[in-house]
Coordinates of C-alpha atoms and ligand atoms in Angstrom, one line a residue:
Chain A
M274 CA 5.9 19.5 16.7
T275 CA 3.9 20.3 19.9
R276 CA 0.4 21.3 19.5
S277 CA 0.7 24.9 20.6
L278 CA 3.6 25.5 18.1
R279 CA 1.4 24.2 15.3
W280 CA -1.4 26.6 16.2
L281 CA 1.1 29.5 16.3
G282 CA 2.5 28.7 13.0
A283 CA -1.0 28.5 11.5
A284 CA -1.9 31.7 12.9
A285 CA 1.2 33.4 11.7
L286 CA 0.5 32.0 8.2
V287 CA -3.2 33.3 8.1
G288 CA -2.2 36.7 9.7
L289 CA 0.8 37.4 7.5
P290 CA -1.0 39.2 4.6
F291 CA -2.7 41.5 6.9
V292 CA 0.6 42.9 8.2
Y293 CA 2.8 42.3 5.2
T294 CA 1.8 43.0 1.6
A295 CA 4.9 43.5 -0.6
P296 CA 3.7 42.0 -3.9
Y297 CA 6.9 40.3 -4.9
P298 CA 7.4 38.2 -1.9
M299 CA 3.7 37.5 -1.7
H300 CA 3.7 36.2 -5.1
I301 CA 6.8 33.9 -4.3
L302 CA 4.8 32.7 -1.3
I303 CA 1.6 31.9 -3.2
I304 CA 3.6 30.0 -5.8
I305 CA 5.2 28.1 -3.1
L306 CA 1.9 27.2 -1.6
I307 CA 0.3 26.0 -4.8
W308 CA 3.4 23.9 -5.6
S309 CA 3.6 22.7 -2.1
F310 CA 0.1 21.3 -2.5
A311 CA 0.9 19.7 -5.9
Y312 CA 3.9 18.0 -4.3
T313 CA 2.0 16.9 -1.3
S314 CA -0.5 15.3 -3.8
W315 CA 2.2 13.5 -5.5
S316 CA 3.6 12.2 -2.3
I317 CA 0.2 10.9 -1.1
M318 CA 1.0 7.9 -3.4
G319 CA 4.7 8.4 -3.8
R320 CA 5.4 7.6 -0.3
F321 CA 4.1 4.2 -0.7
G322 CA 6.7 3.3 -3.6
L323 CA 4.1 4.3 -6.3
V324 CA 6.4 6.7 -8.1
S325 CA 4.6 8.3 -10.9
L326 CA 6.3 10.4 -13.5
G327 CA 2.8 11.3 -14.9
H328 CA 1.8 13.9 -12.5
G329 CA 2.6 16.7 -14.8
G330 CA -0.1 15.1 -17.0
F331 CA -2.7 15.3 -14.3
M332 CA -1.8 18.9 -13.4
G333 CA -2.0 19.9 -17.0
I334 CA -5.4 18.3 -17.3
G335 CA -6.8 20.3 -14.3
A336 CA -5.4 23.5 -15.7
Y337 CA -6.5 23.1 -19.4
V338 CA -10.0 21.6 -18.6
T339 CA -10.7 24.7 -16.2
A340 CA -9.5 27.1 -18.7
L341 CA -11.0 25.6 -21.8
A342 CA -14.4 25.1 -20.1
W343 CA -14.2 28.8 -19.1
N344 CA -13.3 30.1 -22.5
Y345 CA -15.4 27.9 -24.7
G346 CA -18.3 26.8 -22.6
H347 CA -18.6 29.9 -20.3
V348 CA -18.5 27.4 -17.4
S349 CA -17.4 28.9 -14.1
P350 CA -14.2 27.4 -12.6
W351 CA -16.4 26.3 -9.8
I352 CA -17.8 23.7 -12.1
G353 CA -14.8 23.7 -14.6
A354 CA -12.3 22.7 -11.9
P355 CA -14.3 19.8 -10.5
L356 CA -14.6 18.7 -14.3
G357 CA -10.8 18.9 -14.4
L358 CA -10.6 16.7 -11.3
L359 CA -12.9 14.3 -12.7
A360 CA -10.9 14.1 -15.9
G361 CA -7.7 13.6 -14.0
G362 CA -9.2 10.9 -11.9
L363 CA -10.5 9.2 -15.0
L364 CA -7.3 9.4 -16.6
A365 CA -5.6 7.9 -13.6
V366 CA -7.9 5.0 -13.7
V367 CA -7.3 4.4 -17.4
V368 CA -3.6 4.4 -17.1
A369 CA -3.2 2.9 -13.6
Y370 CA -5.8 0.1 -13.6
P371 CA -3.9 -1.9 -16.3
C372 CA -0.7 -1.4 -14.5
F373 CA -1.9 -2.5 -11.2
R374 CA -4.0 -5.5 -12.7
F375 CA -1.0 -6.8 -14.6
R376 CA 1.5 -6.0 -11.8
I377 CA 3.5 -3.3 -13.5
I378 CA 5.5 -1.9 -10.5
G379 CA 8.5 0.0 -9.7
H380 CA 10.6 1.3 -12.5
Y381 CA 8.1 -0.1 -14.9
F382 CA 5.3 1.7 -13.6
A383 CA 7.4 4.9 -13.5
L384 CA 8.1 4.5 -17.2
V385 CA 4.3 3.9 -18.1
T386 CA 3.5 7.1 -16.3
L387 CA 6.3 9.0 -17.9
A388 CA 4.7 8.2 -21.1
L389 CA 1.5 9.7 -19.9
S390 CA 3.2 12.9 -19.2
G391 CA 4.5 12.9 -22.8
I392 CA 1.1 12.1 -24.2
V393 CA -0.7 14.8 -22.4
L394 CA 1.9 17.3 -23.6
Q395 CA 1.5 16.0 -27.2
V396 CA -2.3 16.2 -27.0
I397 CA -2.0 19.9 -25.9
T398 CA 0.5 20.8 -28.7
A399 CA -1.4 18.8 -31.4
T400 CA -4.7 20.6 -30.6
R401 CA -3.0 24.0 -30.8
D402 CA -6.0 25.6 -32.6
Y403 CA -8.0 25.3 -29.3
T404 CA -5.1 25.2 -26.6
G405 CA -2.6 27.5 -28.1
G406 CA -0.1 24.7 -28.1
S407 CA 3.3 25.4 -26.8
L408 CA 2.8 29.2 -26.8
G409 CA 0.4 28.8 -23.9
Y410 CA -3.1 29.8 -23.1
T411 CA -5.0 32.5 -21.2
P412 CA -8.5 32.2 -19.6
E413 CA -10.5 35.2 -20.6
R414 CA -10.7 38.0 -18.0
Y415 CA -14.1 38.5 -16.6
K416 CA -15.3 42.2 -16.4
N417 CA -11.8 43.3 -15.8
G418 CA -11.7 42.6 -12.1
S419 CA -12.2 40.5 -9.2
S420 CA -15.1 38.1 -9.3
L421 CA -16.0 35.0 -7.2
Y422 CA -18.0 33.6 -10.0
A423 CA -15.1 33.7 -12.4
V424 CA -12.6 32.7 -9.4
Q425 CA -10.5 35.7 -10.7
F426 CA -9.0 38.1 -8.1
T427 CA -6.7 41.1 -8.4
G428 CA -5.5 41.2 -4.9
K429 CA -2.6 39.1 -3.7
T430 CA -4.0 38.7 -0.3
T431 CA -7.1 36.8 -1.6
W432 CA -5.0 34.5 -3.6
Y433 CA -2.6 33.9 -0.7
L434 CA -5.5 32.9 1.5
I435 CA -6.9 30.6 -1.2
A436 CA -3.7 28.9 -1.8
L437 CA -3.0 28.6 1.9
G438 CA -6.4 26.9 2.4
V439 CA -5.8 24.5 -0.4
W440 CA -2.5 23.7 0.8
A441 CA -3.8 23.1 4.4
F442 CA -6.3 20.9 2.9
G443 CA -3.7 18.9 1.1
L444 CA -1.8 18.4 4.5
Y445 CA -5.4 17.3 6.1
I446 CA -5.8 14.6 3.3
W447 CA -2.2 13.5 3.9
H448 CA -3.0 13.2 7.7
R449 CA -6.3 11.3 7.0
V450 CA -4.5 8.8 4.8
D451 CA -1.8 8.4 7.3
R452 CA -4.3 7.7 10.0
G453 CA -6.5 5.4 8.1
M454 CA -6.6 1.8 7.1
L455 CA -5.5 2.6 3.6
R456 CA -2.0 3.4 4.9
Y457 CA -1.8 0.0 6.5
A458 CA -2.9 -1.7 3.3
L459 CA -0.5 0.4 1.1
E460 CA 2.6 -0.1 3.5
A461 CA 1.9 -3.8 3.2
I462 CA 1.4 -3.7 -0.5
S463 CA 4.6 -1.7 -1.1
E464 CA 6.4 -4.5 0.8
D465 CA 4.9 -7.7 -0.3
E466 CA 1.8 -7.6 -2.8
D467 CA 1.1 -11.3 -2.3
G468 CA 1.5 -11.2 1.4
A469 CA -0.9 -8.3 1.5
A470 CA -3.4 -10.0 -0.7
A471 CA -3.2 -13.0 1.6
T472 CA -4.3 -10.9 4.5
G473 CA -7.6 -9.9 2.6
V474 CA -6.4 -6.7 0.7
H475 CA -7.7 -6.2 -2.7
V476 CA -4.4 -4.9 -4.0
T477 CA -5.5 -3.4 -7.3
R478 CA -8.4 -1.6 -5.6
E479 CA -6.4 -0.1 -2.7
K480 CA -3.5 1.1 -5.1
L481 CA -6.2 2.5 -7.5
K482 CA -7.9 4.4 -4.7
V483 CA -4.7 6.3 -3.6
T484 CA -3.8 7.0 -7.2
V485 CA -7.1 8.5 -8.1
L486 CA -7.0 10.6 -4.9
S487 CA -3.4 11.8 -5.8
A488 CA -4.3 12.4 -9.5
A489 CA -7.4 14.5 -8.6
M490 CA -5.5 16.6 -6.0
T491 CA -2.8 17.3 -8.6
A492 CA -5.5 18.4 -11.1
L493 CA -6.8 20.7 -8.5
A494 CA -3.3 22.2 -8.1
G495 CA -3.4 22.7 -12.0
A496 CA -6.7 24.4 -11.9
L497 CA -5.5 26.7 -8.9
Y498 CA -2.4 27.5 -10.9
C499 CA -4.3 28.5 -14.0
Q500 CA -6.7 30.8 -12.0
Y501 CA -3.8 32.5 -10.2
Q502 CA -1.5 33.0 -13.0
M503 CA -4.1 33.5 -15.7
F504 CA -1.7 31.9 -18.1
I505 CA -0.7 28.3 -18.6
S506 CA 1.5 26.5 -21.0
P507 CA 2.6 22.8 -21.4
D508 CA 6.1 23.7 -20.1
T509 CA 4.8 25.2 -16.8
V510 CA 1.9 23.0 -15.7
S511 CA 2.2 19.9 -17.7
G512 CA 4.8 17.7 -19.4
I513 CA 7.7 15.5 -18.2
A514 CA 9.7 18.4 -16.9
V515 CA 6.9 19.2 -14.4
S516 CA 6.7 15.6 -13.4
L517 CA 10.4 15.3 -12.7
Q518 CA 10.3 18.6 -10.8
M519 CA 7.6 17.1 -8.6
V520 CA 9.7 14.0 -7.8
F521 CA 12.8 16.1 -7.2
A522 CA 11.2 18.5 -4.9
V523 CA 9.6 15.8 -2.8
V524 CA 13.0 13.7 -2.7
V525 CA 14.7 16.8 -1.5
G526 CA 12.2 17.8 1.2
G527 CA 11.3 14.3 2.5
I528 CA 9.0 11.9 1.1
Y529 CA 7.8 10.2 4.3
V530 CA 7.0 13.3 6.4
P531 CA 3.9 15.5 5.9
L532 CA 5.8 18.7 5.6
G533 CA 8.4 17.2 3.5
P534 CA 6.9 18.2 0.0
T535 CA 6.5 21.8 1.4
V536 CA 10.1 22.1 2.4
G537 CA 11.0 20.7 -1.0
A538 CA 8.8 23.3 -2.7
V539 CA 10.4 26.1 -0.6
I540 CA 13.9 25.0 -1.5
T541 CA 13.4 24.4 -5.2
I542 CA 11.4 27.5 -5.8
M543 CA 13.9 29.8 -3.9
L544 CA 16.8 28.0 -5.7
A545 CA 15.1 28.8 -9.1
E546 CA 14.4 32.4 -8.0
V547 CA 17.9 33.1 -6.7
L548 CA 19.4 31.7 -10.0
R549 CA 16.9 33.9 -12.0
V550 CA 17.5 37.1 -10.1
S551 CA 21.3 36.8 -9.9
F552 CA 21.9 35.5 -13.4
G553 CA 18.9 36.6 -15.3
T554 CA 18.2 35.0 -18.7
R555 CA 21.7 33.6 -18.8
A556 CA 20.6 31.1 -16.3
V557 CA 17.6 29.8 -18.1
G558 CA 17.6 26.0 -17.7
W559 CA 20.4 26.1 -15.0
D560 CA 18.0 25.3 -12.4
N561 CA 17.2 22.0 -14.2
L562 CA 20.8 21.2 -14.3
V563 CA 21.3 22.1 -10.5
Y564 CA 18.2 19.9 -9.8
G565 CA 19.6 17.1 -11.7
I566 CA 22.8 17.1 -9.8
L567 CA 21.2 17.5 -6.4
L568 CA 18.8 14.8 -7.2
V569 CA 21.5 12.2 -7.6
I570 CA 23.2 13.5 -4.5
F571 CA 20.0 13.3 -2.3
I572 CA 19.0 9.8 -3.6
I573 CA 22.4 8.6 -2.6
F574 CA 23.2 10.4 0.7
L575 CA 19.9 11.7 2.0
P576 CA 17.2 9.4 0.9
K577 CA 14.8 10.7 3.6
G578 CA 15.1 14.1 2.3
I579 CA 16.3 17.2 4.4
L580 CA 13.1 17.4 6.7
G581 CA 12.9 13.6 7.1
S582 CA 16.6 13.5 7.9
L583 CA 16.3 16.4 10.4
L584 CA 13.3 14.8 12.1
A585 CA 14.9 11.3 12.2
L586 CA 18.1 12.9 13.8
R587 CA 16.0 14.6 16.4
R588 CA 14.0 11.5 17.2
A589 CA 17.4 9.6 17.6
R590 CA 18.8 12.4 20.0
R591 CA 15.7 12.1 22.1
G592 CA 15.7 8.3 22.0
A593 CA 19.4 8.5 23.3
A594 CA 18.4 11.2 25.9
A595 CA 15.7 9.0 27.0
G596 CA 17.8 6.1 27.3
E597 CA 20.4 7.6 29.6
Chain B
M136 CA -16.7 -28.1 4.9
L137 CA -13.7 -28.3 2.3
K138 CA -13.9 -30.6 -0.5
I139 CA -11.0 -31.1 -2.9
E140 CA -11.2 -33.1 -6.0
G141 CA -8.6 -34.1 -8.6
L142 CA -6.5 -31.0 -7.6
T143 CA -3.5 -30.6 -9.8
K144 CA -0.7 -28.0 -10.2
R145 CA 2.0 -28.0 -12.8
F146 CA 4.9 -25.8 -12.9
G147 CA 6.0 -25.9 -16.6
G148 CA 6.5 -29.6 -17.1
F149 CA 6.9 -30.6 -13.4
T150 CA 3.8 -31.8 -11.5
A151 CA 3.9 -30.4 -8.0
V152 CA 0.4 -31.8 -7.0
N153 CA -1.2 -34.7 -8.8
A154 CA -4.9 -35.3 -8.9
V155 CA -5.2 -35.1 -5.1
S156 CA -8.7 -35.5 -3.6
F157 CA -9.7 -35.2 0.1
E158 CA -12.2 -33.7 2.5
V159 CA -12.0 -31.7 5.5
H160 CA -14.9 -32.0 8.0
K161 CA -16.1 -29.2 10.2
G162 CA -14.6 -29.2 13.7
E163 CA -11.5 -31.6 13.0
I164 CA -7.8 -31.0 13.0
L165 CA -6.5 -32.6 9.8
G166 CA -2.8 -33.3 9.5
L167 CA -1.2 -33.1 6.2
I168 CA 2.3 -34.6 6.1
G169 CA 4.8 -35.7 3.5
P170 CA 8.5 -35.3 2.7
N171 CA 10.1 -32.1 1.5
G172 CA 8.8 -30.9 -1.8
S173 CA 5.7 -33.3 -1.7
G174 CA 3.3 -30.6 -2.5
K175 CA 1.8 -29.6 0.9
S176 CA 2.6 -25.8 0.7
T177 CA 1.3 -25.8 -3.1
I178 CA -2.0 -27.2 -2.0
F179 CA -2.4 -24.5 0.6
N180 CA -1.4 -21.9 -2.0
M181 CA -4.1 -23.2 -4.2
V182 CA -6.7 -23.3 -1.6
S183 CA -6.0 -19.8 -0.4
G184 CA -5.8 -18.3 -3.8
T185 CA -2.1 -17.4 -4.0
L186 CA -1.8 -19.9 -6.9
A187 CA -4.4 -21.0 -9.5
P188 CA -4.7 -24.6 -9.8
T189 CA -3.9 -26.2 -13.2
G190 CA -7.0 -28.6 -12.6
G191 CA -9.5 -29.9 -10.3
S192 CA -12.0 -28.5 -7.9
I193 CA -12.0 -26.8 -4.5
R194 CA -15.3 -26.4 -2.8
F195 CA -15.7 -24.5 0.4
A196 CA -19.1 -24.6 2.1
G197 CA -20.6 -25.9 -1.2
R198 CA -19.1 -23.2 -3.3
E199 CA -16.3 -23.5 -6.0
I200 CA -13.4 -21.2 -5.0
A201 CA -10.7 -22.8 -7.3
G202 CA -9.0 -19.9 -9.1
Q203 CA -10.5 -17.1 -7.1
P204 CA -8.2 -14.3 -5.7
P205 CA -6.8 -14.5 -2.3
H206 CA -8.5 -11.5 -0.9
R207 CA -11.9 -13.0 -1.8
I208 CA -11.1 -16.4 -0.3
I209 CA -9.9 -15.1 3.0
N210 CA -13.2 -13.1 3.2
L211 CA -15.1 -16.4 2.6
G212 CA -13.4 -17.5 5.9
I213 CA -10.2 -19.4 4.9
G214 CA -7.3 -18.1 6.8
R215 CA -3.8 -19.3 6.3
T216 CA -0.2 -19.0 7.7
F217 CA 2.9 -19.0 5.5
Q218 CA 5.6 -21.6 6.1
I219 CA 8.2 -18.7 5.9
P220 CA 6.6 -15.9 7.8
R221 CA 5.8 -12.7 6.0
P222 CA 5.6 -9.8 8.4
F223 CA 5.2 -6.3 7.1
R224 CA 8.2 -4.5 8.6
R225 CA 6.9 -1.0 7.7
L226 CA 4.0 -1.8 10.1
S227 CA 4.1 -2.1 13.8
L228 CA 3.3 -5.5 15.3
V229 CA -0.3 -4.5 16.2
E230 CA -0.8 -2.9 12.8
N231 CA 0.2 -6.1 11.1
V232 CA -2.7 -7.9 12.8
V233 CA -5.2 -5.0 12.5
L234 CA -4.6 -5.0 8.8
A235 CA -5.7 -8.6 8.6
G236 CA -8.5 -8.0 11.0
Y237 CA -9.8 -5.2 8.8
Y238 CA -9.2 -6.3 5.3
G239 CA -9.9 -10.0 6.1
Q240 CA -13.3 -9.3 7.5
G241 CA -14.7 -7.5 4.7
R242 CA -13.5 -4.0 5.8
R243 CA -16.3 -3.8 8.2
S244 CA -15.1 -1.7 11.0
R245 CA -11.9 -0.3 12.4
L246 CA -13.0 -0.8 16.0
K247 CA -13.7 -4.6 15.3
A248 CA -10.5 -4.9 13.5
F249 CA -8.5 -3.5 16.5
E250 CA -10.6 -5.8 18.8
A251 CA -10.0 -8.9 16.7
A252 CA -6.2 -8.0 16.5
E253 CA -6.0 -7.7 20.4
R254 CA -7.9 -11.0 20.9
A255 CA -5.6 -12.8 18.3
L256 CA -2.4 -11.3 19.8
G257 CA -3.4 -12.2 23.3
L258 CA -4.3 -15.8 22.3
V259 CA -1.1 -16.5 20.5
G260 CA 0.8 -14.7 23.4
L261 CA 2.4 -11.7 21.7
P262 CA 2.3 -8.1 23.1
T263 CA -0.6 -5.9 22.4
D264 CA 0.9 -2.5 23.1
R265 CA 0.8 -0.1 20.2
A266 CA 4.5 0.6 20.2
A267 CA 5.8 -3.0 19.8
S268 CA 7.6 -3.5 16.6
V269 CA 8.2 -6.5 14.3
E270 CA 12.0 -5.8 14.2
G271 CA 13.9 -8.2 16.3
L272 CA 11.1 -10.8 16.7
G273 CA 12.6 -14.3 16.9
A274 CA 11.6 -17.3 14.8
A275 CA 9.0 -18.5 17.4
A276 CA 7.5 -14.9 17.7
L277 CA 7.3 -14.5 13.9
K278 CA 5.3 -17.8 13.6
K279 CA 3.0 -16.5 16.3
L280 CA 2.5 -13.4 14.3
E281 CA 1.6 -15.4 11.3
L282 CA -1.0 -17.2 13.4
A283 CA -2.3 -14.0 14.9
K284 CA -2.8 -12.5 11.3
A285 CA -4.7 -15.5 10.3
L286 CA -6.9 -15.6 13.4
A287 CA -7.6 -11.7 13.2
T288 CA -9.5 -12.6 10.1
E289 CA -11.9 -14.9 12.2
P290 CA -11.6 -17.7 9.8
K291 CA -13.9 -20.9 9.7
L292 CA -11.0 -22.9 8.3
L293 CA -7.4 -22.3 9.2
L294 CA -4.6 -23.6 7.0
A295 CA -1.4 -23.7 9.1
D296 CA 1.8 -24.3 7.3
E297 CA 4.5 -25.9 9.3
S298 CA 4.0 -23.7 12.4
L299 CA 6.6 -25.7 14.4
S300 CA 9.9 -25.8 12.4
G301 CA 12.5 -23.8 13.9
L302 CA 11.0 -24.0 17.5
D303 CA 12.5 -25.8 20.6
E304 CA 10.7 -28.7 22.4
H305 CA 8.9 -26.4 24.7
E306 CA 7.8 -24.0 22.1
M307 CA 6.5 -26.9 20.0
D308 CA 4.4 -28.4 22.8
Q309 CA 3.0 -24.9 23.4
A310 CA 2.2 -24.4 19.9
A311 CA 0.5 -27.9 19.4
D312 CA -1.6 -26.9 22.4
L313 CA -2.5 -23.6 21.0
L314 CA -3.9 -25.1 17.7
R315 CA -5.8 -27.5 19.7
R316 CA -7.3 -24.8 21.8
I317 CA -8.1 -22.8 18.7
C318 CA -9.9 -25.7 17.3
R319 CA -11.9 -26.4 20.4
D320 CA -12.6 -23.1 21.8
L321 CA -13.0 -21.0 18.7
D322 CA -14.7 -23.5 16.8
I323 CA -12.1 -23.3 13.8
T324 CA -11.5 -26.2 11.6
I325 CA -7.8 -26.6 11.0
V326 CA -5.5 -28.3 8.3
W327 CA -2.1 -28.5 9.8
V328 CA 1.0 -29.2 7.6
E329 CA 3.9 -30.2 9.7
H330 CA 7.4 -31.8 9.6
I331 CA 7.6 -32.8 13.1
M332 CA 5.5 -35.8 13.3
G333 CA 5.4 -36.6 17.0
H334 CA 3.8 -33.3 17.9
L335 CA 1.3 -33.5 15.0
M336 CA 0.1 -37.1 15.9
R337 CA -0.6 -35.9 19.4
V338 CA -3.2 -33.3 18.3
V339 CA -4.7 -34.2 14.9
D340 CA -7.9 -36.3 14.3
R341 CA -6.8 -37.7 10.8
I342 CA -3.9 -37.5 8.7
I343 CA -3.3 -37.3 5.0
V344 CA 0.2 -38.4 3.6
L345 CA 1.6 -36.9 0.4
D346 CA 4.5 -38.1 -1.5
H347 CA 5.7 -36.6 -4.8
G348 CA 2.4 -34.6 -5.2
E349 CA 0.2 -37.6 -4.7
K350 CA -1.9 -38.8 -1.8
I351 CA -0.4 -42.1 -0.6
A352 CA -2.4 -42.6 2.8
E353 CA -5.4 -41.3 4.8
G354 CA -6.8 -42.2 8.0
Q355 CA -6.5 -42.3 11.8
P356 CA -2.9 -41.4 13.0
A357 CA -2.2 -44.9 14.4
A358 CA -3.4 -46.6 11.2
V359 CA -1.4 -44.2 8.9
A360 CA 1.7 -44.5 11.0
N361 CA 1.6 -48.4 10.4
D362 CA 1.0 -48.0 6.7
P363 CA 3.8 -49.7 4.9
R364 CA 3.9 -47.0 2.2
V365 CA 4.1 -44.4 4.7
I366 CA 6.9 -46.2 6.6
E367 CA 8.7 -46.4 3.3
V368 CA 8.4 -42.8 2.4
Y369 CA 9.8 -42.0 5.8
L370 CA 12.4 -44.7 5.8
G371 CA 11.4 -46.0 9.2
T372 CA 13.0 -43.5 11.5
Q373 CA 10.3 -40.9 11.7
A374 CA 7.6 -43.5 11.2
A375 CA 8.8 -45.3 14.3
A376 CA 8.4 -42.1 16.3
M377 CA 5.1 -41.6 14.8
R378 CA 3.9 -45.0 16.0
A379 CA 5.4 -44.5 19.5
V380 CA 3.3 -41.3 20.0
A381 CA 0.3 -42.5 18.1
G382 CA 0.1 -45.4 20.6
T383 CA -0.5 -43.0 23.3
G384 CA -3.5 -41.7 21.3
R385 CA -4.9 -38.2 21.5
A386 CA -5.6 -36.6 24.9
Ligands
ATP842 N1 6.2 -21.3 -7.8 C1 6.8 -22.5 -8.1 N2 7.4 -22.6 -9.3 C2 8.0 -23.8 -9.5 N3 8.2 -24.9 -8.7 C3 7.5 -24.7 -7.4 C4 6.8 -23.6 -7.0 N4 6.4 -23.7 -5.9 C5 6.7 -25.0 -5.5 N5 7.4 -25.7 -6.5 C6 7.9 -26.9 -6.4 O1 6.8 -27.9 -6.1 C7 7.2 -28.8 -5.2 C8 6.3 -28.9 -4.2 O2 6.6 -27.9 -3.4 P1 5.9 -27.4 -2.0 O3 6.4 -26.2 -1.4 O4 4.4 -27.5 -2.2 O5 6.4 -28.6 -1.0 P2 6.1 -28.8 0.5 O6 5.5 -30.2 0.6 O7 5.4 -27.8 1.1 O8 7.7 -29.0 1.0 P3 8.2 -28.6 2.4 O9 8.1 -29.6 3.3 O10 9.7 -28.5 2.1 O11 7.7 -27.3 2.7 C9 8.7 -28.6 -5.0 O12 9.4 -29.5 -5.8 C10 8.9 -27.2 -5.3 O13 10.2 -27.0 -5.8
MG843 MG1 6.0 -26.3 2.4

């Protein structure tokens, strides 16, 4: 993408809510931005072969810590959300450190993290007296209106701009990791851990760095989701289904390109909406079925995802044109 | 500089390296030779931390390093090349070397890592442009890349594992000269494991001969080449070549 095109796109995204304010499309856009950020957070580590099926757990932690701190401790989300990030990061260390230390990689790492999703879900359900269990949980309204202190806003425009900012922040982090030495180390590690260690890379530490980063970002996505929706439940922000949904969306969009997870979010959320609108309650759960089938098809036929494949195609065309 | 005592490695019931002791002196090129499977690479793997020794001690600059992790050892100043090159194919050629220059030197500075990489690539004679890829590099170039990665960490001691196998005559001569230049100009002490005796004899100061995991000879190239045990191990043929070259001495 050329530079000017990128600025034009950014200007259009920022300007949009000032010319167009229909609530339903706005809502869909906000949801897409929040999930795009979550998926981007996942792929920060996923692109290096660190496939986590535990990110639903991190997202749930971010959401629930923020909400519980607000309701029980009267702690503003400005502090509650960072607490959620901290908790997510700590949990990542507790789970990932032993995995990395003892070289649990690939499928085995995915399985350990899958257990993490399950455990977080169990904890939320088991402590239903405080968290509302599977019925869900609602942060208390603050003075029935918009408040910066409570991070509660009634206007969709405000939420859109917040979500847009956080999403852009996610892309910025992606870019920073991509340009930094951390990428060199993680690419090398994903290919040959012993070889990487022999060039001086502290394999466990570098893997842990990116995992904590990814987990904390995902917890932030959870906190954001909680504040926007003002309702969270294990099914929507935590648990195994959410973890799988992240992997699916990223695989569809493209795991190795910065905007891949965003494209994945657009496609999966639009798909779910179309199914919901056209089939109503009859289609509950259909999206998961369609995801499952598409996931298999993508992994086999389009492993780079939609955006990744398109970009690769364009590059190949350009290469051919330049070669002539 | 490096002092190895009673170094032993067992894989299950099999003893690959058996109570080997030797010293490496600062500024020298030490040749480590021996037939296939005699334990040369295993010694390198233990010194560089890739394998933990079963027993014995490895002291580097007065410090015990046996059993330490590889990333720490390389940052103490021991670089190594792998017998079978291990390029990272997801990184470009330059990035491969920058990685070593950064993480192999205590993650000090990105700029220094790029400079070290450029120097190392230039020294071994590989392209330094950012677009160069690892794909399509031949055996000779991959060995050069191994060497460049080790050099980019700016080691005090370089463990070079069979850098010449798979190269043609001319490439071997070049590589042997390169190692000598590295030792003389960059003041890097070298332990060189090699199959092709002729070229090794020309360059090294001393030689250690291994057989079945045990040290059977040590000394000046000429003396070692005439050692009856060494001749026996090499069944005459290679040893004759060694004597011929050793006779001309080191330039
Ligand atoms: N990881 C391992 N597990 C089991 N056995 C091993 C391992 N590494 C090496 N060996 C065995 O130890 C012995 C010594 O191997 P090593 O690679 O050190 O020999 P070498 O002297 O480098 O031989 P070459 O000249 O063929 O490179 C061999 O018999 C080898 O099969
Ligand atoms: Mg070997």
